[in-house]
Amino acid sequence: MEKVKFIVLDEFSMVSCSLLGMIDKRIREGTGKDEPFGGLNVYLCGDYKQLPPVMGTALYGGVCHSELALHGRNMFDSFEAHCVLTKGHRPSDVIFQELLDRLSVGEVTEEDYDMLSRRFASSGDERKNFDDAIHLFANKVQVALYNDHKLRNQLDESGNFVGDKL
């Protein structure tokens, strides 16, 4: 790691305190330097308003329940500078971008709610357009139920796997 000068962690909203603690410890081992991140420059990129870590405490909030998580939180708190970008550049629909901005800070208006409500697929035919969409679930039980349902749809009447009905 002698030529490495920078570490870039993208999508940092999904990095848990424990994971950042592990990253720090491994970089220290790799560089042989017992200082934060082995003395390397670390950049955290991403939007903290996106998905939080799976089964871990987010860097930007929550209670750390282990020594490693607390170490990671301390590493996060030790960052000396940060840059916050305030303008979104991806959505071309300005009204929808403003809605997303309000939604991310919990300031949804009635107009926002009405706009989002109009985006629901109401008929069965419309919903079929989303059969192959990615699904996000709040817990493992819902994931297992959905996966079981999808797998059962892959069987013919005799219980043989046909594999092309996803």
Tab-separated table of N, CA and C in Angstrom:
chain	number	residue	atom	x	y	z
A	1	MET	N	0.823	-1.207	0.000
A	1	MET	CA	0.000	0.000	0.000
A	1	MET	C	0.863	1.265	0.000
A	2	GLU	N	2.126	1.136	-0.270
A	2	GLU	CA	3.014	2.292	-0.162
A	2	GLU	C	2.719	3.373	-1.186
A	3	LYS	N	2.141	3.025	-2.335
A	3	LYS	CA	1.837	4.041	-3.345
A	3	LYS	C	0.426	4.614	-3.195
A	4	VAL	N	-0.384	4.016	-2.326
A	4	VAL	CA	-1.756	4.491	-2.122
A	4	VAL	C	-1.732	5.768	-1.297
A	5	LYS	N	-2.426	6.784	-1.777
A	5	LYS	CA	-2.490	8.064	-1.066
A	5	LYS	C	-3.919	8.420	-0.642
A	6	PHE	N	-4.899	7.901	-1.395
A	6	PHE	CA	-6.298	8.247	-1.164
A	6	PHE	C	-7.160	6.983	-1.126
A	7	ILE	N	-8.179	7.023	-0.297
A	7	ILE	CA	-9.210	5.998	-0.255
A	7	ILE	C	-10.541	6.712	-0.494
A	8	VAL	N	-11.311	6.221	-1.461
A	8	VAL	CA	-12.616	6.813	-1.754
A	8	VAL	C	-13.684	5.773	-1.437
A	9	LEU	N	-14.587	6.110	-0.531
A	9	LEU	CA	-15.713	5.242	-0.182
A	9	LEU	C	-16.984	5.884	-0.730
A	10	ASP	N	-17.556	5.266	-1.741
A	10	ASP	CA	-18.774	5.802	-2.345
A	10	ASP	C	-19.989	5.190	-1.650
A	11	GLU	N	-21.130	5.844	-1.800
A	11	GLU	CA	-22.381	5.402	-1.179
A	11	GLU	C	-22.199	5.227	0.336
A	12	PHE	N	-21.581	6.208	0.968
A	12	PHE	CA	-21.255	6.078	2.389
A	12	PHE	C	-22.479	5.976	3.282
A	13	SER	N	-23.664	6.308	2.785
A	13	SER	CA	-24.863	6.153	3.622
A	13	SER	C	-25.062	4.696	3.999
A	14	MET	N	-24.521	3.773	3.198
A	14	MET	CA	-24.697	2.351	3.466
A	14	MET	C	-23.520	1.753	4.232
A	15	VAL	N	-22.553	2.585	4.623
A	15	VAL	CA	-21.415	2.118	5.423
A	15	VAL	C	-21.792	2.236	6.897
A	16	SER	N	-21.717	1.151	7.614
A	16	SER	CA	-22.053	1.166	9.043
A	16	SER	C	-20.848	1.609	9.860
A	17	CYS	N	-21.106	1.941	11.109
A	17	CYS	CA	-20.016	2.298	12.023
A	17	CYS	C	-19.019	1.139	12.125
A	18	SER	N	-19.520	-0.074	12.252
A	18	SER	CA	-18.638	-1.240	12.354
A	18	SER	C	-17.792	-1.410	11.104
A	19	LEU	N	-18.407	-1.231	9.944
A	19	LEU	CA	-17.655	-1.391	8.698
A	19	LEU	C	-16.556	-0.339	8.590
A	20	LEU	N	-16.857	0.901	8.943
A	20	LEU	CA	-15.817	1.936	8.892
A	20	LEU	C	-14.706	1.614	9.883
A	21	GLY	N	-15.071	1.075	11.045
A	21	GLY	CA	-14.064	0.658	12.018
A	21	GLY	C	-13.165	-0.433	11.454
A	22	MET	N	-13.778	-1.417	10.752
A	22	MET	CA	-12.992	-2.494	10.132
A	22	MET	C	-12.080	-1.943	9.036
A	23	ILE	N	-12.616	-1.037	8.242
A	23	ILE	CA	-11.817	-0.433	7.164
A	23	ILE	C	-10.599	0.263	7.753
A	24	ASP	N	-10.810	1.046	8.809
A	24	ASP	CA	-9.686	1.734	9.453
A	24	ASP	C	-8.643	0.736	9.949
A	25	LYS	N	-9.094	-0.281	10.632
A	25	LYS	CA	-8.148	-1.270	11.185
A	25	LYS	C	-7.356	-1.982	10.078
A	26	ARG	N	-8.017	-2.344	8.992
A	26	ARG	CA	-7.326	-3.025	7.891
A	26	ARG	C	-6.337	-2.095	7.187
A	27	ILE	N	-6.714	-0.832	7.024
A	27	ILE	CA	-5.786	0.109	6.394
A	27	ILE	C	-4.567	0.322	7.290
A	28	ARG	N	-4.784	0.401	8.594
A	28	ARG	CA	-3.648	0.522	9.519
A	28	ARG	C	-2.718	-0.686	9.377
A	29	GLU	N	-3.308	-1.877	9.274
A	29	GLU	CA	-2.491	-3.081	9.095
A	29	GLU	C	-1.727	-3.021	7.776
A	30	GLY	N	-2.418	-2.581	6.720
A	30	GLY	CA	-1.804	-2.541	5.395
A	30	GLY	C	-0.683	-1.522	5.260
A	31	THR	N	-0.833	-0.395	5.940
A	31	THR	CA	0.197	0.647	5.850
A	31	THR	C	1.262	0.488	6.921
A	32	GLY	N	0.916	-0.235	7.986
A	32	GLY	CA	1.850	-0.365	9.105
A	32	GLY	C	1.921	0.884	9.963
A	33	LYS	N	0.973	1.786	9.767
A	33	LYS	CA	0.961	3.044	10.529
A	33	LYS	C	-0.228	3.048	11.484
A	34	ASP	N	0.041	3.296	12.753
A	34	ASP	CA	-1.017	3.313	13.762
A	34	ASP	C	-1.561	4.726	13.924
A	35	GLU	N	-2.198	5.216	12.871
A	35	GLU	CA	-2.881	6.508	12.898
A	35	GLU	C	-4.149	6.351	12.066
A	36	PRO	N	-5.113	7.231	12.237
A	36	PRO	CA	-6.387	7.054	11.524
A	36	PRO	C	-6.185	6.783	10.031
A	37	PHE	N	-6.791	5.692	9.581
A	37	PHE	CA	-6.717	5.255	8.193
A	37	PHE	C	-5.279	5.166	7.690
A	38	GLY	N	-4.383	4.793	8.582
A	38	GLY	CA	-2.989	4.607	8.214
A	38	GLY	C	-2.336	5.850	7.645
A	39	GLY	N	-2.895	7.015	7.963
A	39	GLY	CA	-2.345	8.270	7.461
A	39	GLY	C	-2.801	8.617	6.054
A	40	LEU	N	-3.677	7.812	5.474
A	40	LEU	CA	-4.156	8.087	4.119
A	40	LEU	C	-5.295	9.108	4.144
A	41	ASN	N	-5.490	9.773	3.026
A	41	ASN	CA	-6.624	10.680	2.860
A	41	ASN	C	-7.847	9.853	2.498
A	42	VAL	N	-8.943	10.049	3.203
A	42	VAL	CA	-10.162	9.291	2.971
A	42	VAL	C	-11.280	10.243	2.565
A	43	TYR	N	-11.954	9.894	1.483
A	43	TYR	CA	-13.092	10.668	1.004
A	43	TYR	C	-14.338	9.803	1.089
A	44	LEU	N	-15.358	10.322	1.751
A	44	LEU	CA	-16.660	9.660	1.795
A	44	LEU	C	-17.566	10.401	0.822
A	45	CYS	N	-18.120	9.682	-0.130
A	45	CYS	CA	-18.978	10.302	-1.135
A	45	CYS	C	-20.363	9.681	-1.060
A	46	GLY	N	-21.347	10.460	-1.415
A	46	GLY	CA	-22.703	9.915	-1.465
A	46	GLY	C	-23.694	10.823	-0.778
A	47	ASP	N	-24.896	10.334	-0.689
A	47	ASP	CA	-26.011	11.087	-0.124
A	47	ASP	C	-26.472	10.375	1.140
A	48	TYR	N	-26.263	10.988	2.285
A	48	TYR	CA	-26.642	10.340	3.544
A	48	TYR	C	-28.147	10.171	3.674
A	49	LYS	N	-28.914	10.755	2.780
A	49	LYS	CA	-30.364	10.609	2.830
A	49	LYS	C	-30.830	9.347	2.105
A	50	GLN	N	-29.891	8.588	1.559
A	50	GLN	CA	-30.265	7.365	0.861
A	50	GLN	C	-30.335	6.201	1.829
A	51	LEU	N	-30.240	4.983	1.312
A	51	LEU	CA	-30.419	3.793	2.138
A	51	LEU	C	-29.395	3.707	3.259
A	52	PRO	N	-29.846	3.404	4.463
A	52	PRO	CA	-28.911	3.218	5.582
A	52	PRO	C	-28.253	1.840	5.486
A	53	PRO	N	-27.230	1.596	6.295
A	53	PRO	CA	-26.575	0.286	6.261
A	53	PRO	C	-27.539	-0.837	6.637
A	54	VAL	N	-27.312	-2.008	6.054
A	54	VAL	CA	-28.101	-3.183	6.404
A	54	VAL	C	-27.508	-3.774	7.678
A	55	MET	N	-28.334	-3.967	8.673
A	55	MET	CA	-27.928	-4.576	9.943
A	55	MET	C	-26.718	-3.884	10.572
A	56	GLY	N	-26.744	-2.568	10.589
A	56	GLY	CA	-25.660	-1.835	11.225
A	56	GLY	C	-26.115	-0.438	11.575
A	57	THR	N	-25.330	0.224	12.393
A	57	THR	CA	-25.638	1.596	12.800
A	57	THR	C	-25.055	2.560	11.786
A	58	ALA	N	-25.889	3.483	11.301
A	58	ALA	CA	-25.430	4.479	10.340
A	58	ALA	C	-24.378	5.383	10.981
A	59	LEU	N	-23.438	5.839	10.160
A	59	LEU	CA	-22.382	6.724	10.644
A	59	LEU	C	-22.938	8.025	11.210
A	60	TYR	N	-24.046	8.474	10.659
A	60	TYR	CA	-24.590	9.788	10.980
A	60	TYR	C	-25.681	9.747	12.047
A	61	GLY	N	-25.879	8.619	12.724
A	61	GLY	CA	-26.885	8.581	13.773
A	61	GLY	C	-27.044	7.200	14.363
A	62	GLY	N	-27.710	7.132	15.477
A	62	GLY	CA	-27.953	5.843	16.110
A	62	GLY	C	-26.939	5.539	17.194
A	63	VAL	N	-27.209	4.472	17.921
A	63	VAL	CA	-26.372	4.075	19.050
A	63	VAL	C	-25.439	2.953	18.614
A	64	CYS	N	-24.170	3.070	18.963
A	64	CYS	CA	-23.184	2.030	18.657
A	64	CYS	C	-23.219	0.988	19.762
A	65	HIS	N	-23.353	-0.289	19.378
A	65	HIS	CA	-23.501	-1.361	20.356
A	65	HIS	C	-22.272	-2.244	20.505
A	66	SER	N	-21.184	-1.890	19.868
A	66	SER	CA	-19.977	-2.700	20.004
A	66	SER	C	-18.760	-1.779	20.009
A	67	GLU	N	-17.668	-2.340	20.447
A	67	GLU	CA	-16.424	-1.584	20.480
A	67	GLU	C	-15.992	-1.193	19.065
A	68	LEU	N	-16.165	-2.111	18.124
A	68	LEU	CA	-15.795	-1.837	16.736
A	68	LEU	C	-16.661	-0.725	16.146
A	69	ALA	N	-17.968	-0.770	16.433
A	69	ALA	CA	-18.873	0.275	15.941
A	69	ALA	C	-18.505	1.625	16.547
A	70	LEU	N	-18.200	1.655	17.819
A	70	LEU	CA	-17.796	2.902	18.469
A	70	LEU	C	-16.494	3.420	17.856
A	71	HIS	N	-15.575	2.524	17.557
A	71	HIS	CA	-14.328	2.917	16.894
A	71	HIS	C	-14.627	3.553	15.538
A	72	GLY	N	-15.529	2.933	14.764
A	72	GLY	CA	-15.911	3.480	13.466
A	72	GLY	C	-16.570	4.842	13.587
A	73	ARG	N	-17.444	4.994	14.592
A	73	ARG	CA	-18.081	6.307	14.805
A	73	ARG	C	-17.026	7.355	15.145
A	74	ASN	N	-16.045	6.985	15.981
A	74	ASN	CA	-14.976	7.925	16.315
A	74	ASN	C	-14.171	8.310	15.077
A	75	MET	N	-13.945	7.343	14.193
A	75	MET	CA	-13.223	7.642	12.950
A	75	MET	C	-14.037	8.610	12.102
A	76	PHE	N	-15.357	8.373	12.018
A	76	PHE	CA	-16.226	9.269	11.250
A	76	PHE	C	-16.205	10.672	11.848
A	77	ASP	N	-16.270	10.750	13.171
A	77	ASP	CA	-16.271	12.054	13.840
A	77	ASP	C	-14.933	12.777	13.712
A	78	SER	N	-13.875	12.042	13.361
A	78	SER	CA	-12.559	12.662	13.264
A	78	SER	C	-12.305	13.351	11.926
A	79	PHE	N	-13.232	13.201	10.966
A	79	PHE	CA	-13.044	13.880	9.687
A	79	PHE	C	-12.995	15.387	9.922
A	80	GLU	N	-12.018	16.033	9.319
A	80	GLU	CA	-11.776	17.445	9.585
A	80	GLU	C	-12.578	18.383	8.703
A	81	ALA	N	-12.976	17.959	7.544
A	81	ALA	CA	-13.691	18.849	6.627
A	81	ALA	C	-14.757	18.055	5.888
A	82	HIS	N	-15.766	18.763	5.453
A	82	HIS	CA	-16.775	18.137	4.619
A	82	HIS	C	-17.335	19.159	3.649
A	83	CYS	N	-17.862	18.664	2.569
A	83	CYS	CA	-18.442	19.507	1.527
A	83	CYS	C	-19.836	18.970	1.248
A	84	VAL	N	-20.833	19.820	1.336
A	84	VAL	CA	-22.206	19.408	1.092
A	84	VAL	C	-22.686	20.065	-0.195
A	85	LEU	N	-23.079	19.240	-1.142
A	85	LEU	CA	-23.637	19.761	-2.384
A	85	LEU	C	-25.134	19.961	-2.174
A	86	THR	N	-25.631	21.096	-2.556
A	86	THR	CA	-27.031	21.419	-2.269
A	86	THR	C	-27.938	21.365	-3.484
A	87	LYS	N	-27.389	21.136	-4.657
A	87	LYS	CA	-28.210	21.109	-5.858
A	87	LYS	C	-28.131	19.735	-6.503
A	88	GLY	N	-29.301	19.130	-6.708
A	88	GLY	CA	-29.361	17.844	-7.400
A	88	GLY	C	-29.246	18.060	-8.893
A	89	HIS	N	-28.562	17.151	-9.554
A	89	HIS	CA	-28.341	17.339	-10.992
A	89	HIS	C	-28.948	16.237	-11.845
A	90	ARG	N	-29.482	15.207	-11.260
A	90	ARG	CA	-29.969	14.080	-12.062
A	90	ARG	C	-31.378	14.282	-12.599
A	91	PRO	N	-32.382	14.481	-11.744
A	91	PRO	CA	-33.737	14.592	-12.301
A	91	PRO	C	-33.898	15.850	-13.152
A	92	SER	N	-34.489	15.687	-14.342
A	92	SER	CA	-34.712	16.846	-15.209
A	92	SER	C	-36.014	17.557	-14.843
A	93	ASP	N	-36.866	16.915	-14.079
A	93	ASP	CA	-38.137	17.489	-13.663
A	93	ASP	C	-37.914	18.283	-12.369
A	94	VAL	N	-37.886	19.598	-12.479
A	94	VAL	CA	-37.587	20.459	-11.334
A	94	VAL	C	-38.617	20.292	-10.219
A	95	ILE	N	-39.885	20.187	-10.569
A	95	ILE	CA	-40.935	20.042	-9.557
A	95	ILE	C	-40.744	18.741	-8.783
A	96	PHE	N	-40.431	17.655	-9.498
A	96	PHE	CA	-40.216	16.371	-8.831
A	96	PHE	C	-38.948	16.420	-7.978
A	97	GLN	N	-37.907	17.091	-8.455
A	97	GLN	CA	-36.673	17.234	-7.668
A	97	GLN	C	-36.961	17.975	-6.354
A	98	GLU	N	-37.759	19.026	-6.421
A	98	GLU	CA	-38.108	19.767	-5.207
A	98	GLU	C	-38.913	18.889	-4.252
A	99	LEU	N	-39.818	18.067	-4.799
A	99	LEU	CA	-40.571	17.121	-3.976
A	99	LEU	C	-39.609	16.166	-3.276
A	100	LEU	N	-38.643	15.612	-4.010
A	100	LEU	CA	-37.672	14.693	-3.415
A	100	LEU	C	-36.865	15.377	-2.309
A	101	ASP	N	-36.500	16.626	-2.521
A	101	ASP	CA	-35.758	17.377	-1.499
A	101	ASP	C	-36.584	17.512	-0.221
A	102	ARG	N	-37.865	17.853	-0.369
A	102	ARG	CA	-38.725	17.981	0.810
A	102	ARG	C	-38.935	16.623	1.473
A	103	LEU	N	-39.122	15.592	0.672
A	103	LEU	CA	-39.329	14.240	1.194
A	103	LEU	C	-38.124	13.783	2.012
A	104	SER	N	-36.932	14.135	1.570
A	104	SER	CA	-35.713	13.675	2.253
A	104	SER	C	-35.533	14.291	3.628
A	105	VAL	N	-36.193	15.404	3.883
A	105	VAL	CA	-36.080	16.034	5.206
A	105	VAL	C	-37.410	15.987	5.971
A	106	GLY	N	-38.373	15.214	5.457
A	106	GLY	CA	-39.635	15.025	6.168
A	106	GLY	C	-40.562	16.213	6.134
A	107	GLU	N	-40.493	17.010	5.080
A	107	GLU	CA	-41.347	18.196	4.977
A	107	GLU	C	-42.291	18.091	3.776
A	108	VAL	N	-42.977	16.983	3.679
A	108	VAL	CA	-43.866	16.717	2.553
A	108	VAL	C	-45.131	17.554	2.680
A	109	THR	N	-45.530	18.171	1.580
A	109	THR	CA	-46.749	18.982	1.565
A	109	THR	C	-47.914	18.131	1.057
A	110	GLU	N	-49.124	18.680	1.179
A	110	GLU	CA	-50.291	17.973	0.635
A	110	GLU	C	-50.172	17.830	-0.871
A	111	GLU	N	-49.602	18.856	-1.528
A	111	GLU	CA	-49.414	18.792	-2.981
A	111	GLU	C	-48.444	17.665	-3.350
A	112	ASP	N	-47.396	17.487	-2.530
A	112	ASP	CA	-46.447	16.402	-2.770
A	112	ASP	C	-47.151	15.054	-2.660
A	113	TYR	N	-47.940	14.910	-1.606
A	113	TYR	CA	-48.666	13.659	-1.387
A	113	TYR	C	-49.588	13.375	-2.571
A	114	ASP	N	-50.306	14.413	-3.037
A	114	ASP	CA	-51.208	14.243	-4.175
A	114	ASP	C	-50.433	13.818	-5.426
A	115	MET	N	-49.272	14.437	-5.641
A	115	MET	CA	-48.469	14.089	-6.812
A	115	MET	C	-48.000	12.634	-6.738
A	116	LEU	N	-47.523	12.221	-5.572
A	116	LEU	CA	-47.070	10.835	-5.412
A	116	LEU	C	-48.218	9.853	-5.536
A	117	SER	N	-49.394	10.229	-5.031
A	117	SER	CA	-50.570	9.351	-5.108
A	117	SER	C	-50.985	9.108	-6.551
A	118	ARG	N	-50.788	10.081	-7.414
A	118	ARG	CA	-51.137	9.922	-8.824
A	118	ARG	C	-50.185	8.968	-9.541
A	119	ARG	N	-49.052	8.671	-8.931
A	119	ARG	CA	-48.046	7.827	-9.586
A	119	ARG	C	-48.257	6.336	-9.311
A	120	PHE	N	-49.272	5.978	-8.514
A	120	PHE	CA	-49.552	4.575	-8.231
A	120	PHE	C	-50.195	3.924	-9.449
A	121	ALA	N	-49.808	2.703	-9.701
A	121	ALA	CA	-50.466	1.929	-10.748
A	121	ALA	C	-51.773	1.409	-10.159
A	122	SER	N	-52.894	1.808	-10.734
A	122	SER	CA	-54.174	1.472	-10.124
A	122	SER	C	-54.794	0.205	-10.689
A	123	SER	N	-54.602	-0.066	-11.957
A	123	SER	CA	-55.240	-1.256	-12.518
A	123	SER	C	-54.260	-2.418	-12.544
A	124	GLY	N	-54.814	-3.625	-12.631
A	124	GLY	CA	-53.985	-4.829	-12.704
A	124	GLY	C	-53.066	-4.808	-13.910
A	125	ASP	N	-53.580	-4.287	-15.043
A	125	ASP	CA	-52.752	-4.218	-16.244
A	125	ASP	C	-51.556	-3.296	-16.034
A	126	GLU	N	-51.771	-2.161	-15.381
A	126	GLU	CA	-50.669	-1.239	-15.108
A	126	GLU	C	-49.646	-1.872	-14.176
A	127	ARG	N	-50.116	-2.586	-13.164
A	127	ARG	CA	-49.204	-3.196	-12.191
A	127	ARG	C	-48.319	-4.253	-12.836
A	128	LYS	N	-48.819	-4.927	-13.866
A	128	LYS	CA	-48.020	-5.951	-14.543
A	128	LYS	C	-46.750	-5.352	-15.140
A	129	ASN	N	-46.776	-4.066	-15.464
A	129	ASN	CA	-45.577	-3.405	-15.985
A	129	ASN	C	-44.436	-3.413	-14.965
A	130	PHE	N	-44.770	-3.629	-13.697
A	130	PHE	CA	-43.772	-3.558	-12.635
A	130	PHE	C	-43.442	-4.923	-12.027
A	131	ASP	N	-43.914	-5.995	-12.668
A	131	ASP	CA	-43.659	-7.338	-12.133
A	131	ASP	C	-42.174	-7.635	-11.992
A	132	ASP	N	-41.366	-7.115	-12.891
A	132	ASP	CA	-39.927	-7.379	-12.858
A	132	ASP	C	-39.139	-6.287	-12.150
A	133	ALA	N	-39.820	-5.352	-11.531
A	133	ALA	CA	-39.122	-4.260	-10.840
A	133	ALA	C	-38.396	-4.795	-9.607
A	134	ILE	N	-37.357	-4.092	-9.218
A	134	ILE	CA	-36.639	-4.450	-7.994
A	134	ILE	C	-37.541	-4.160	-6.810
A	135	HIS	N	-37.565	-5.081	-5.851
A	135	HIS	CA	-38.389	-4.916	-4.656
A	135	HIS	C	-37.488	-4.700	-3.444
A	136	LEU	N	-37.839	-3.745	-2.618
A	136	LEU	CA	-37.148	-3.505	-1.352
A	136	LEU	C	-38.104	-3.864	-0.226
A	137	PHE	N	-37.598	-4.596	0.754
A	137	PHE	CA	-38.431	-5.029	1.868
A	137	PHE	C	-37.825	-4.569	3.185
A	138	ALA	N	-38.667	-4.437	4.184
A	138	ALA	CA	-38.224	-3.941	5.483
A	138	ALA	C	-37.579	-5.015	6.346
A	139	ASN	N	-37.837	-6.294	6.035
A	139	ASN	CA	-37.269	-7.346	6.881
A	139	ASN	C	-37.072	-8.631	6.081
A	140	LYS	N	-36.356	-9.567	6.688
A	140	LYS	CA	-36.016	-10.829	6.017
A	140	LYS	C	-37.230	-11.714	5.774
A	141	VAL	N	-38.228	-11.610	6.643
A	141	VAL	CA	-39.437	-12.427	6.484
A	141	VAL	C	-40.143	-12.057	5.180
A	142	GLN	N	-40.276	-10.757	4.923
A	142	GLN	CA	-40.917	-10.320	3.682
A	142	GLN	C	-40.103	-10.759	2.463
A	143	VAL	N	-38.775	-10.693	2.562
A	143	VAL	CA	-37.903	-11.137	1.473
A	143	VAL	C	-38.127	-12.616	1.195
A	144	ALA	N	-38.138	-13.426	2.256
A	144	ALA	CA	-38.320	-14.871	2.102
A	144	ALA	C	-39.678	-15.187	1.475
A	145	LEU	N	-40.730	-14.503	1.913
A	145	LEU	CA	-42.065	-14.745	1.357
A	145	LEU	C	-42.113	-14.402	-0.133
A	146	TYR	N	-41.531	-13.280	-0.487
A	146	TYR	CA	-41.525	-12.859	-1.894
A	146	TYR	C	-40.722	-13.843	-2.733
A	147	ASN	N	-39.519	-14.206	-2.264
A	147	ASN	CA	-38.673	-15.150	-3.008
A	147	ASN	C	-39.362	-16.497	-3.161
A	148	ASP	N	-40.015	-16.968	-2.103
A	148	ASP	CA	-40.738	-18.241	-2.166
A	148	ASP	C	-41.846	-18.170	-3.209
A	149	HIS	N	-42.587	-17.067	-3.205
A	149	HIS	CA	-43.661	-16.874	-4.177
A	149	HIS	C	-43.111	-16.903	-5.606
A	150	LYS	N	-42.011	-16.179	-5.844
A	150	LYS	CA	-41.432	-16.127	-7.183
A	150	LYS	C	-40.909	-17.503	-7.612
A	151	LEU	N	-40.299	-18.230	-6.687
A	151	LEU	CA	-39.785	-19.558	-7.022
A	151	LEU	C	-40.920	-20.540	-7.312
A	152	ARG	N	-42.006	-20.462	-6.535
A	152	ARG	CA	-43.151	-21.352	-6.775
A	152	ARG	C	-43.756	-21.098	-8.166
A	153	ASN	N	-43.656	-19.860	-8.643
A	153	ASN	CA	-44.160	-19.546	-9.984
A	153	ASN	C	-43.286	-20.148	-11.077
A	154	GLN	N	-42.147	-20.690	-10.711
A	154	GLN	CA	-41.238	-21.311	-11.674
A	154	GLN	C	-41.508	-22.804	-11.847
A	155	LEU	N	-42.521	-23.328	-11.159
A	155	LEU	CA	-42.824	-24.759	-11.221
A	155	LEU	C	-44.029	-25.004	-12.121
A	156	ASP	N	-43.985	-26.108	-12.855
A	156	ASP	CA	-45.162	-26.478	-13.643
A	156	ASP	C	-46.130	-27.275	-12.756
A	157	GLU	N	-47.209	-27.795	-13.334
A	157	GLU	CA	-48.230	-28.496	-12.559
A	157	GLU	C	-47.688	-29.734	-11.844
A	158	SER	N	-46.623	-30.337	-12.378
A	158	SER	CA	-46.031	-31.537	-11.779
A	158	SER	C	-44.975	-31.213	-10.730
A	159	GLY	N	-44.725	-29.928	-10.529
A	159	GLY	CA	-43.717	-29.533	-9.553
A	159	GLY	C	-42.302	-29.489	-10.122
A	160	ASN	N	-42.186	-29.538	-11.443
A	160	ASN	CA	-40.880	-29.455	-12.095
A	160	ASN	C	-40.508	-28.004	-12.360
A	161	PHE	N	-39.245	-27.706	-12.184
A	161	PHE	CA	-38.738	-26.353	-12.398
A	161	PHE	C	-38.718	-26.051	-13.887
A	162	VAL	N	-39.340	-24.934	-14.283
A	162	VAL	CA	-39.347	-24.547	-15.695
A	162	VAL	C	-38.455	-23.334	-15.944
A	163	GLY	N	-38.268	-22.491	-14.940
A	163	GLY	CA	-37.252	-21.452	-14.962
A	163	GLY	C	-37.394	-20.290	-15.899
A	164	ASP	N	-38.474	-20.142	-16.595
A	164	ASP	CA	-38.568	-18.991	-17.496
A	164	ASP	C	-39.783	-18.116	-17.211
A	165	LYS	N	-40.355	-18.233	-16.055
A	165	LYS	CA	-41.570	-17.465	-15.725
A	165	LYS	C	-41.279	-16.233	-14.867
A	166	LEU	N	-39.994	-15.951	-14.547
A	166	LEU	CA	-39.707	-14.771	-13.729
A	166	LEU	C	-40.096	-13.554	-14.487
